[in-house]
Amino acid sequence: MSIKRTPADDYFSKCVRARTNYTCERCGKQYDKSSAGLHCSHNFSRRHRTIRWCKENALALCFSCHSWYEGNPPDSGVWLEEKLGIGAVEILREKMNSKMKVPKTEEKDIAKHYREELKKIEKARANGVCGIVEFESWQ
Ligand SMILES: [Zn+2]
């Protein structure tokens, strides 16, 4: 898929991966922070700007689990509903279908927001917090 990545995408991706301490949310394998092996996988495509930077729309998945997710509908859809809960997936669908506009000019603020959230996660890790460290979603 060739949707151009912006700084907002980069900081959002970093937050999603740091949230699980660089651990795949399907197979449980942990990665180095700098590894390209762990992806920020969008549950519904980044084409949908109303949920492109919504934390409920993203999971940290390793290359292999990301490939499985993208290549195996409807099984991956069933898996997602089990993972998030059917209600959460419904909310995502509603947000996805919303006609609200997310202007380009907002992306600068989104990048700034996730840069700050990333700092908070990293601070928690430095203080020895393990497991999931949640962050505030912009959308
Ligand atoms: Zn995995």
mmCIF file of N, CA, C and O in Angstrom, residues 6-98:
data_model
loop_
_atom_site.group_PDB
_atom_site.id
_atom_site.type_symbol
_atom_site.label_atom_id
_atom_site.label_comp_id
_atom_site.label_asym_id
_atom_site.label_seq_id
_atom_site.Cartn_x
_atom_site.Cartn_y
_atom_site.Cartn_z
ATOM 1 N N THR A 6 3.489 10.319 7.129
ATOM 2 C CA THR A 6 3.762 11.672 7.601
ATOM 3 C C THR A 6 4.356 11.592 9.008
ATOM 4 O O THR A 6 4.340 10.526 9.631
ATOM 5 N N PRO A 7 4.868 12.710 9.544
ATOM 6 C CA PRO A 7 5.350 12.681 10.937
ATOM 7 C C PRO A 7 4.264 12.226 11.919
ATOM 8 O O PRO A 7 4.554 11.541 12.896
ATOM 9 N N ALA A 8 3.015 12.561 11.646
ATOM 10 C CA ALA A 8 1.922 12.097 12.513
ATOM 11 C C ALA A 8 1.864 10.572 12.512
ATOM 12 O O ALA A 8 1.703 9.943 13.562
ATOM 13 N N ASP A 9 2.031 9.963 11.346
ATOM 14 C CA ASP A 9 2.040 8.496 11.249
ATOM 15 C C ASP A 9 3.226 7.912 12.028
ATOM 16 O O ASP A 9 3.083 6.900 12.707
ATOM 17 N N ASP A 10 4.381 8.552 11.893
ATOM 18 C CA ASP A 10 5.579 8.029 12.552
ATOM 19 C C ASP A 10 5.448 8.041 14.071
ATOM 20 O O ASP A 10 5.739 7.034 14.722
ATOM 21 N N TYR A 11 5.003 9.147 14.633
ATOM 22 C CA TYR A 11 4.884 9.219 16.095
ATOM 23 C C TYR A 11 3.751 8.338 16.601
ATOM 24 O O TYR A 11 3.858 7.717 17.663
ATOM 25 N N PHE A 12 2.686 8.248 15.832
ATOM 26 C CA PHE A 12 1.582 7.365 16.199
ATOM 27 C C PHE A 12 2.070 5.913 16.229
ATOM 28 O O PHE A 12 1.828 5.173 17.194
ATOM 29 N N SER A 13 2.787 5.522 15.188
ATOM 30 C CA SER A 13 3.340 4.161 15.098
ATOM 31 C C SER A 13 4.260 3.867 16.283
ATOM 32 O O SER A 13 4.210 2.787 16.877
ATOM 33 N N LYS A 14 5.081 4.833 16.639
ATOM 34 C CA LYS A 14 5.995 4.640 17.774
ATOM 35 C C LYS A 14 5.213 4.431 19.069
ATOM 36 O O LYS A 14 5.582 3.584 19.892
ATOM 37 N N CYS A 15 4.160 5.198 19.276
ATOM 38 C CA CYS A 15 3.330 5.039 20.486
ATOM 39 C C CYS A 15 2.694 3.647 20.529
ATOM 40 O O CYS A 15 2.689 3.000 21.571
ATOM 41 N N VAL A 16 2.169 3.215 19.385
ATOM 42 C CA VAL A 16 1.489 1.911 19.330
ATOM 43 C C VAL A 16 2.473 0.792 19.677
ATOM 44 O O VAL A 16 2.146 -0.135 20.416
ATOM 45 N N ARG A 17 3.700 0.884 19.174
ATOM 46 C CA ARG A 17 4.687 -0.162 19.439
ATOM 47 C C ARG A 17 5.246 -0.061 20.856
ATOM 48 O O ARG A 17 5.506 -1.083 21.503
ATOM 49 N N ALA A 18 5.407 1.158 21.343
ATOM 50 C CA ALA A 18 5.927 1.342 22.711
ATOM 51 C C ALA A 18 4.892 0.917 23.761
ATOM 52 O O ALA A 18 5.243 0.467 24.844
ATOM 53 N N ARG A 19 3.595 1.057 23.412
ATOM 54 C CA ARG A 19 2.509 0.697 24.330
ATOM 55 C C ARG A 19 2.676 -0.730 24.870
ATOM 56 O O ARG A 19 2.455 -0.994 26.033
ATOM 57 N N THR A 20 3.068 -1.670 24.003
ATOM 58 C CA THR A 20 3.222 -3.073 24.412
ATOM 59 C C THR A 20 4.674 -3.418 24.731
ATOM 60 O O THR A 20 5.024 -4.590 24.821
ATOM 61 N N ASN A 21 5.510 -2.384 24.849
ATOM 62 C CA ASN A 21 6.952 -2.595 25.033
ATOM 63 C C ASN A 21 7.516 -3.443 23.890
ATOM 64 O O ASN A 21 8.275 -4.376 24.108
ATOM 65 N N TYR A 22 7.080 -3.096 22.679
ATOM 66 C CA TYR A 22 7.606 -3.708 21.451
ATOM 67 C C TYR A 22 7.327 -5.204 21.381
ATOM 68 O O TYR A 22 8.166 -5.988 20.958
ATOM 69 N N THR A 23 6.120 -5.576 21.834
ATOM 70 C CA THR A 23 5.706 -6.978 21.835
ATOM 71 C C THR A 23 4.530 -7.168 20.875
ATOM 72 O O THR A 23 3.568 -6.393 20.919
ATOM 73 N N CYS A 24 4.605 -8.190 20.060
ATOM 74 C CA CYS A 24 3.524 -8.487 19.110
ATOM 75 C C CYS A 24 2.260 -8.867 19.874
ATOM 76 O O CYS A 24 2.298 -9.702 20.781
ATOM 77 N N GLU A 25 1.140 -8.262 19.498
ATOM 78 C CA GLU A 25 -0.120 -8.497 20.216
ATOM 79 C C GLU A 25 -0.847 -9.751 19.741
ATOM 80 O O GLU A 25 -1.937 -10.044 20.212
ATOM 81 N N ARG A 26 -0.239 -10.487 18.812
ATOM 82 C CA ARG A 26 -0.842 -11.764 18.422
ATOM 83 C C ARG A 26 -0.005 -12.931 18.924
ATOM 84 O O ARG A 26 -0.531 -13.814 19.582
ATOM 85 N N CYS A 27 1.295 -12.924 18.639
ATOM 86 C CA CYS A 27 2.114 -14.091 18.999
ATOM 87 C C CYS A 27 2.942 -13.879 20.259
ATOM 88 O O CYS A 27 3.512 -14.826 20.796
ATOM 89 N N GLY A 28 3.037 -12.635 20.725
ATOM 90 C CA GLY A 28 3.739 -12.383 21.982
ATOM 91 C C GLY A 28 5.249 -12.249 21.881
ATOM 92 O O GLY A 28 5.943 -12.098 22.888
ATOM 93 N N LYS A 29 5.776 -12.262 20.667
ATOM 94 C CA LYS A 29 7.222 -12.117 20.521
ATOM 95 C C LYS A 29 7.639 -10.658 20.760
ATOM 96 O O LYS A 29 6.976 -9.742 20.272
ATOM 97 N N GLN A 30 8.731 -10.488 21.506
ATOM 98 C CA GLN A 30 9.211 -9.128 21.795
ATOM 99 C C GLN A 30 10.367 -8.753 20.862
ATOM 100 O O GLN A 30 11.188 -9.595 20.511
ATOM 101 N N TYR A 31 10.393 -7.475 20.503
ATOM 102 C CA TYR A 31 11.390 -6.950 19.561
ATOM 103 C C TYR A 31 12.212 -5.858 20.208
ATOM 104 O O TYR A 31 11.812 -5.286 21.229
ATOM 105 N N ASP A 32 13.339 -5.546 19.579
ATOM 106 C CA ASP A 32 14.102 -4.368 19.992
ATOM 107 C C ASP A 32 13.356 -3.131 19.514
ATOM 108 O O ASP A 32 12.699 -3.165 18.477
ATOM 109 N N LYS A 33 13.528 -2.064 20.275
ATOM 110 C CA LYS A 33 12.897 -0.795 19.932
ATOM 111 C C LYS A 33 13.218 -0.371 18.492
ATOM 112 O O LYS A 33 12.374 0.134 17.774
ATOM 113 N N SER A 34 14.443 -0.626 18.077
ATOM 114 C CA SER A 34 14.896 -0.163 16.757
ATOM 115 C C SER A 34 14.558 -1.148 15.636
ATOM 116 O O SER A 34 14.801 -0.874 14.468
ATOM 117 N N SER A 35 14.000 -2.303 15.999
ATOM 118 C CA SER A 35 13.736 -3.332 14.997
ATOM 119 C C SER A 35 12.638 -2.920 14.020
ATOM 120 O O SER A 35 11.654 -2.297 14.392
ATOM 121 N N ALA A 36 12.830 -3.319 12.760
ATOM 122 C CA ALA A 36 11.804 -3.087 11.742
ATOM 123 C C ALA A 36 10.840 -4.271 11.689
ATOM 124 O O ALA A 36 9.920 -4.301 10.881
ATOM 125 N N GLY A 37 11.056 -5.253 12.553
ATOM 126 C CA GLY A 37 10.251 -6.472 12.527
ATOM 127 C C GLY A 37 8.888 -6.336 13.168
ATOM 128 O O GLY A 37 8.017 -7.184 12.975
ATOM 129 N N LEU A 38 8.712 -5.281 13.964
ATOM 130 C CA LEU A 38 7.411 -5.065 14.608
ATOM 131 C C LEU A 38 6.731 -3.864 13.963
ATOM 132 O O LEU A 38 7.313 -2.781 13.889
ATOM 133 N N HIS A 39 5.525 -4.071 13.500
ATOM 134 C CA HIS A 39 4.812 -3.019 12.769
ATOM 135 C C HIS A 39 3.669 -2.432 13.592
ATOM 136 O O HIS A 39 3.157 -3.075 14.496
ATOM 137 N N CYS A 40 3.277 -1.229 13.189
ATOM 138 C CA CYS A 40 2.020 -0.661 13.664
ATOM 139 C C CYS A 40 0.990 -1.045 12.612
ATOM 140 O O CYS A 40 0.973 -0.503 11.510
ATOM 141 N N SER A 41 0.163 -2.025 12.950
ATOM 142 C CA SER A 41 -0.815 -2.553 11.999
ATOM 143 C C SER A 41 -2.155 -1.862 12.205
ATOM 144 O O SER A 41 -2.640 -1.765 13.329
ATOM 145 N N HIS A 42 -2.725 -1.368 11.105
ATOM 146 C CA HIS A 42 -4.046 -0.750 11.205
ATOM 147 C C HIS A 42 -5.132 -1.810 11.027
ATOM 148 O O HIS A 42 -5.088 -2.595 10.085
ATOM 149 N N ASN A 43 -6.087 -1.824 11.946
ATOM 150 C CA ASN A 43 -7.189 -2.786 11.863
ATOM 151 C C ASN A 43 -8.038 -2.498 10.624
ATOM 152 O O ASN A 43 -8.406 -3.399 9.893
ATOM 153 N N PHE A 44 -8.347 -1.218 10.440
ATOM 154 C CA PHE A 44 -8.978 -0.757 9.207
ATOM 155 C C PHE A 44 -7.992 0.200 8.539
ATOM 156 O O PHE A 44 -7.301 0.955 9.222
ATOM 157 N N SER A 45 -7.959 0.168 7.236
ATOM 158 C CA SER A 45 -6.932 0.866 6.461
ATOM 159 C C SER A 45 -6.706 2.341 6.834
ATOM 160 O O SER A 45 -7.642 3.059 7.173
ATOM 161 N N ARG A 46 -5.463 2.754 6.705
ATOM 162 C CA ARG A 46 -5.074 4.160 6.915
ATOM 163 C C ARG A 46 -5.736 5.109 5.915
ATOM 164 O O ARG A 46 -5.659 6.323 6.074
ATOM 165 N N ARG A 47 -6.332 4.544 4.863
ATOM 166 C CA ARG A 47 -7.098 5.370 3.920
ATOM 167 C C ARG A 47 -8.180 6.156 4.640
ATOM 168 O O ARG A 47 -8.566 7.238 4.226
ATOM 169 N N HIS A 48 -8.698 5.575 5.723
ATOM 170 C CA HIS A 48 -9.794 6.207 6.458
ATOM 171 C C HIS A 48 -9.227 7.209 7.461
ATOM 172 O O HIS A 48 -8.782 6.828 8.533
ATOM 173 N N ARG A 49 -9.240 8.466 7.082
ATOM 174 C CA ARG A 49 -8.557 9.486 7.896
ATOM 175 C C ARG A 49 -9.207 9.698 9.259
ATOM 176 O O ARG A 49 -8.545 10.152 10.192
ATOM 177 N N THR A 50 -10.496 9.380 9.382
ATOM 178 C CA THR A 50 -11.163 9.589 10.678
ATOM 179 C C THR A 50 -10.683 8.599 11.747
ATOM 180 O O THR A 50 -10.931 8.823 12.937
ATOM 181 N N ILE A 51 -10.006 7.530 11.332
ATOM 182 C CA ILE A 51 -9.463 6.575 12.317
ATOM 183 C C ILE A 51 -7.992 6.258 12.071
ATOM 184 O O ILE A 51 -7.427 5.373 12.685
ATOM 185 N N ARG A 52 -7.378 7.024 11.203
ATOM 186 C CA ARG A 52 -5.965 6.761 10.871
ATOM 187 C C ARG A 52 -5.063 6.931 12.099
ATOM 188 O O ARG A 52 -4.057 6.232 12.244
ATOM 189 N N TRP A 53 -5.426 7.883 12.981
ATOM 190 C CA TRP A 53 -4.623 8.134 14.178
ATOM 191 C C TRP A 53 -5.420 7.845 15.447
ATOM 192 O O TRP A 53 -5.264 8.529 16.471
ATOM 193 N N CYS A 54 -6.267 6.828 15.359
ATOM 194 C CA CYS A 54 -7.080 6.399 16.497
ATOM 195 C C CYS A 54 -6.403 5.178 17.106
ATOM 196 O O CYS A 54 -6.144 4.200 16.405
ATOM 197 N N LYS A 55 -6.108 5.237 18.399
ATOM 198 C CA LYS A 55 -5.298 4.144 18.961
ATOM 199 C C LYS A 55 -6.042 2.805 18.956
ATOM 200 O O LYS A 55 -5.418 1.760 18.875
ATOM 201 N N GLU A 56 -7.378 2.845 18.997
ATOM 202 C CA GLU A 56 -8.137 1.591 18.937
ATOM 203 C C GLU A 56 -8.059 0.951 17.554
ATOM 204 O O GLU A 56 -8.454 -0.195 17.379
ATOM 205 N N ASN A 57 -7.602 1.728 16.575
ATOM 206 C CA ASN A 57 -7.515 1.173 15.225
ATOM 207 C C ASN A 57 -6.138 0.594 14.910
ATOM 208 O O ASN A 57 -5.847 0.276 13.769
ATOM 209 N N ALA A 58 -5.290 0.477 15.910
ATOM 210 C CA ALA A 58 -3.936 -0.010 15.622
ATOM 211 C C ALA A 58 -3.467 -1.019 16.656
ATOM 212 O O ALA A 58 -3.803 -0.923 17.840
ATOM 213 N N LEU A 59 -2.690 -1.979 16.177
ATOM 214 C CA LEU A 59 -2.083 -2.974 17.054
ATOM 215 C C LEU A 59 -0.619 -3.125 16.659
ATOM 216 O O LEU A 59 -0.257 -2.915 15.504
ATOM 217 N N ALA A 60 0.190 -3.502 17.646
ATOM 218 C CA ALA A 60 1.580 -3.826 17.339
ATOM 219 C C ALA A 60 1.614 -5.285 16.900
ATOM 220 O O ALA A 60 1.270 -6.177 17.667
ATOM 221 N N LEU A 61 1.956 -5.506 15.634
ATOM 222 C CA LEU A 61 2.029 -6.875 15.116
ATOM 223 C C LEU A 61 3.380 -7.085 14.438
ATOM 224 O O LEU A 61 3.879 -6.189 13.743
ATOM 225 N N CYS A 62 3.942 -8.277 14.627
ATOM 226 C CA CYS A 62 5.204 -8.598 13.964
ATOM 227 C C CYS A 62 4.943 -8.794 12.466
ATOM 228 O O CYS A 62 3.795 -8.921 12.035
ATOM 229 N N PHE A 63 5.988 -8.819 11.701
ATOM 230 C CA PHE A 63 5.880 -8.970 10.249
ATOM 231 C C PHE A 63 4.981 -10.151 9.879
ATOM 232 O O PHE A 63 4.073 -10.032 9.060
ATOM 233 N N SER A 64 5.221 -11.269 10.548
ATOM 234 C CA SER A 64 4.484 -12.484 10.219
ATOM 235 C C SER A 64 2.997 -12.376 10.591
ATOM 236 O O SER A 64 2.124 -12.739 9.794
ATOM 237 N N CYS A 65 2.690 -11.859 11.775
ATOM 238 C CA CYS A 65 1.289 -11.713 12.189
ATOM 239 C C CYS A 65 0.585 -10.633 11.372
ATOM 240 O O CYS A 65 -0.605 -10.742 11.074
ATOM 241 N N HIS A 66 1.315 -9.590 10.992
ATOM 242 C CA HIS A 66 0.750 -8.534 10.149
ATOM 243 C C HIS A 66 0.374 -9.117 8.780
ATOM 244 O O HIS A 66 -0.712 -8.859 8.262
ATOM 245 N N SER A 67 1.255 -9.942 8.213
ATOM 246 C CA SER A 67 0.969 -10.582 6.930
ATOM 247 C C SER A 67 -0.250 -11.488 7.047
ATOM 248 O O SER A 67 -1.111 -11.506 6.159
ATOM 249 N N TRP A 68 -0.307 -12.243 8.144
ATOM 250 C CA TRP A 68 -1.473 -13.110 8.372
ATOM 251 C C TRP A 68 -2.739 -12.262 8.449
ATOM 252 O O TRP A 68 -3.750 -12.560 7.810
ATOM 253 N N TYR A 69 -2.675 -11.169 9.209
ATOM 254 C CA TYR A 69 -3.858 -10.322 9.392
ATOM 255 C C TYR A 69 -4.355 -9.786 8.047
ATOM 256 O O TYR A 69 -5.543 -9.856 7.740
ATOM 257 N N GLU A 70 -3.431 -9.274 7.249
ATOM 258 C CA GLU A 70 -3.829 -8.674 5.972
ATOM 259 C C GLU A 70 -4.291 -9.731 4.964
ATOM 260 O O GLU A 70 -5.179 -9.459 4.154
ATOM 261 N N GLY A 71 -3.733 -10.909 5.042
ATOM 262 C CA GLY A 71 -3.987 -11.917 4.022
ATOM 263 C C GLY A 71 -5.110 -12.883 4.347
ATOM 264 O O GLY A 71 -5.427 -13.728 3.521
ATOM 265 N N ASN A 72 -5.694 -12.770 5.535
ATOM 266 C CA ASN A 72 -6.668 -13.781 5.935
ATOM 267 C C ASN A 72 -8.031 -13.313 6.416
ATOM 268 O O ASN A 72 -8.543 -13.793 7.427
ATOM 269 N N PRO A 73 -8.643 -12.389 5.670
ATOM 270 C CA PRO A 73 -10.038 -12.169 6.002
ATOM 271 C C PRO A 73 -10.847 -13.391 5.536
ATOM 272 O O PRO A 73 -10.421 -14.019 4.553
ATOM 273 N N PRO A 74 -11.926 -13.827 6.150
ATOM 274 C CA PRO A 74 -12.529 -13.168 7.314
ATOM 275 C C PRO A 74 -11.980 -13.654 8.663
ATOM 276 O O PRO A 74 -12.371 -13.126 9.695
ATOM 277 N N ASP A 75 -11.054 -14.635 8.651
ATOM 278 C CA ASP A 75 -10.517 -15.133 9.931
ATOM 279 C C ASP A 75 -9.922 -14.006 10.773
ATOM 280 O O ASP A 75 -10.102 -13.951 11.996
ATOM 281 N N SER A 76 -9.181 -13.103 10.125
ATOM 282 C CA SER A 76 -8.536 -12.029 10.881
ATOM 283 C C SER A 76 -9.585 -11.075 11.463
ATOM 284 O O SER A 76 -9.384 -10.513 12.541
ATOM 285 N N GLY A 77 -10.710 -10.935 10.775
ATOM 286 C CA GLY A 77 -11.800 -10.109 11.299
ATOM 287 C C GLY A 77 -12.405 -10.710 12.557
ATOM 288 O O GLY A 77 -12.706 -9.995 13.525
ATOM 289 N N VAL A 78 -12.545 -12.027 12.551
ATOM 290 C CA VAL A 78 -13.064 -12.732 13.726
ATOM 291 C C VAL A 78 -12.074 -12.593 14.884
ATOM 292 O O VAL A 78 -12.444 -12.313 16.024
ATOM 293 N N TRP A 79 -10.799 -12.749 14.546
ATOM 294 C CA TRP A 79 -9.742 -12.614 15.561
ATOM 295 C C TRP A 79 -9.784 -11.222 16.185
ATOM 296 O O TRP A 79 -9.704 -11.069 17.407
ATOM 297 N N LEU A 80 -9.959 -10.193 15.332
ATOM 298 C CA LEU A 80 -9.996 -8.812 15.827
ATOM 299 C C LEU A 80 -11.171 -8.604 16.780
ATOM 300 O O LEU A 80 -11.031 -7.957 17.821
ATOM 301 N N GLU A 81 -12.326 -9.165 16.415
ATOM 302 C CA GLU A 81 -13.505 -9.022 17.284
ATOM 303 C C GLU A 81 -13.274 -9.692 18.636
ATOM 304 O O GLU A 81 -13.727 -9.194 19.662
ATOM 305 N N GLU A 82 -12.554 -10.805 18.633
ATOM 306 C CA GLU A 82 -12.238 -11.469 19.903
ATOM 307 C C GLU A 82 -11.241 -10.656 20.709
ATOM 308 O O GLU A 82 -11.322 -10.560 21.928
ATOM 309 N N LYS A 83 -10.317 -10.051 19.991
ATOM 310 C CA LYS A 83 -9.252 -9.269 20.640
ATOM 311 C C LYS A 83 -9.798 -7.979 21.275
ATOM 312 O O LYS A 83 -9.518 -7.661 22.419
ATOM 313 N N LEU A 84 -10.583 -7.225 20.497
ATOM 314 C CA LEU A 84 -11.054 -5.908 20.955
ATOM 315 C C LEU A 84 -12.437 -5.947 21.587
ATOM 316 O O LEU A 84 -12.805 -5.046 22.341
ATOM 317 N N GLY A 85 -13.214 -6.961 21.247
ATOM 318 C CA GLY A 85 -14.627 -6.983 21.622
ATOM 319 C C GLY A 85 -15.452 -6.442 20.466
ATOM 320 O O GLY A 85 -15.030 -5.492 19.793
ATOM 321 N N ILE A 86 -16.620 -7.059 20.255
ATOM 322 C CA ILE A 86 -17.448 -6.686 19.108
ATOM 323 C C ILE A 86 -17.890 -5.221 19.194
ATOM 324 O O ILE A 86 -17.913 -4.502 18.203
ATOM 325 N N GLY A 87 -18.199 -4.752 20.400
ATOM 326 C CA GLY A 87 -18.629 -3.363 20.589
ATOM 327 C C GLY A 87 -17.573 -2.371 20.126
ATOM 328 O O GLY A 87 -17.887 -1.391 19.449
ATOM 329 N N ALA A 88 -16.317 -2.637 20.481
ATOM 330 C CA ALA A 88 -15.222 -1.740 20.110
ATOM 331 C C ALA A 88 -15.034 -1.716 18.598
ATOM 332 O O ALA A 88 -14.757 -0.657 18.009
ATOM 333 N N VAL A 89 -15.196 -2.860 17.957
ATOM 334 C CA VAL A 89 -15.049 -2.923 16.503
ATOM 335 C C VAL A 89 -16.192 -2.149 15.830
ATOM 336 O O VAL A 89 -15.977 -1.438 14.845
ATOM 337 N N GLU A 90 -17.392 -2.245 16.414
ATOM 338 C CA GLU A 90 -18.533 -1.490 15.897
ATOM 339 C C GLU A 90 -18.281 0.018 15.974
ATOM 340 O O GLU A 90 -18.572 0.758 15.033
ATOM 341 N N ILE A 91 -17.755 0.471 17.094
ATOM 342 C CA ILE A 91 -17.450 1.904 17.271
ATOM 343 C C ILE A 91 -16.431 2.355 16.221
ATOM 344 O O ILE A 91 -16.573 3.416 15.613
ATOM 345 N N LEU A 92 -15.433 1.507 15.997
ATOM 346 C CA LEU A 92 -14.433 1.825 14.975
ATOM 347 C C LEU A 92 -15.078 1.962 13.595
ATOM 348 O O LEU A 92 -14.762 2.884 12.845
ATOM 349 N N ARG A 93 -15.981 1.022 13.278
ATOM 350 C CA ARG A 93 -16.665 1.084 11.979
ATOM 351 C C ARG A 93 -17.459 2.373 11.838
ATOM 352 O O ARG A 93 -17.469 2.993 10.777
ATOM 353 N N GLU A 94 -18.132 2.761 12.920
ATOM 354 C CA GLU A 94 -18.916 4.010 12.868
ATOM 355 C C GLU A 94 -18.009 5.209 12.634
ATOM 356 O O GLU A 94 -18.307 6.075 11.818
ATOM 357 N N LYS A 95 -16.892 5.257 13.357
ATOM 358 C CA LYS A 95 -15.943 6.361 13.175
ATOM 359 C C LYS A 95 -15.367 6.352 11.760
ATOM 360 O O LYS A 95 -15.165 7.387 11.146
ATOM 361 N N MET A 96 -15.110 5.146 11.261
ATOM 362 C CA MET A 96 -14.553 4.990 9.925
ATOM 363 C C MET A 96 -15.512 5.547 8.873
ATOM 364 O O MET A 96 -15.100 6.199 7.918
ATOM 365 N N ASN A 97 -16.797 5.311 9.073
ATOM 366 C CA ASN A 97 -17.801 5.748 8.092
ATOM 367 C C ASN A 97 -18.274 7.176 8.312
ATOM 368 O O ASN A 97 -19.093 7.675 7.543
ATOM 369 N N SER A 98 -17.763 7.816 9.344
ATOM 370 C CA SER A 98 -18.157 9.195 9.622
ATOM 371 C C SER A 98 -17.711 10.120 8.496
ATOM 372 O O SER A 98 -16.674 9.914 7.873
#
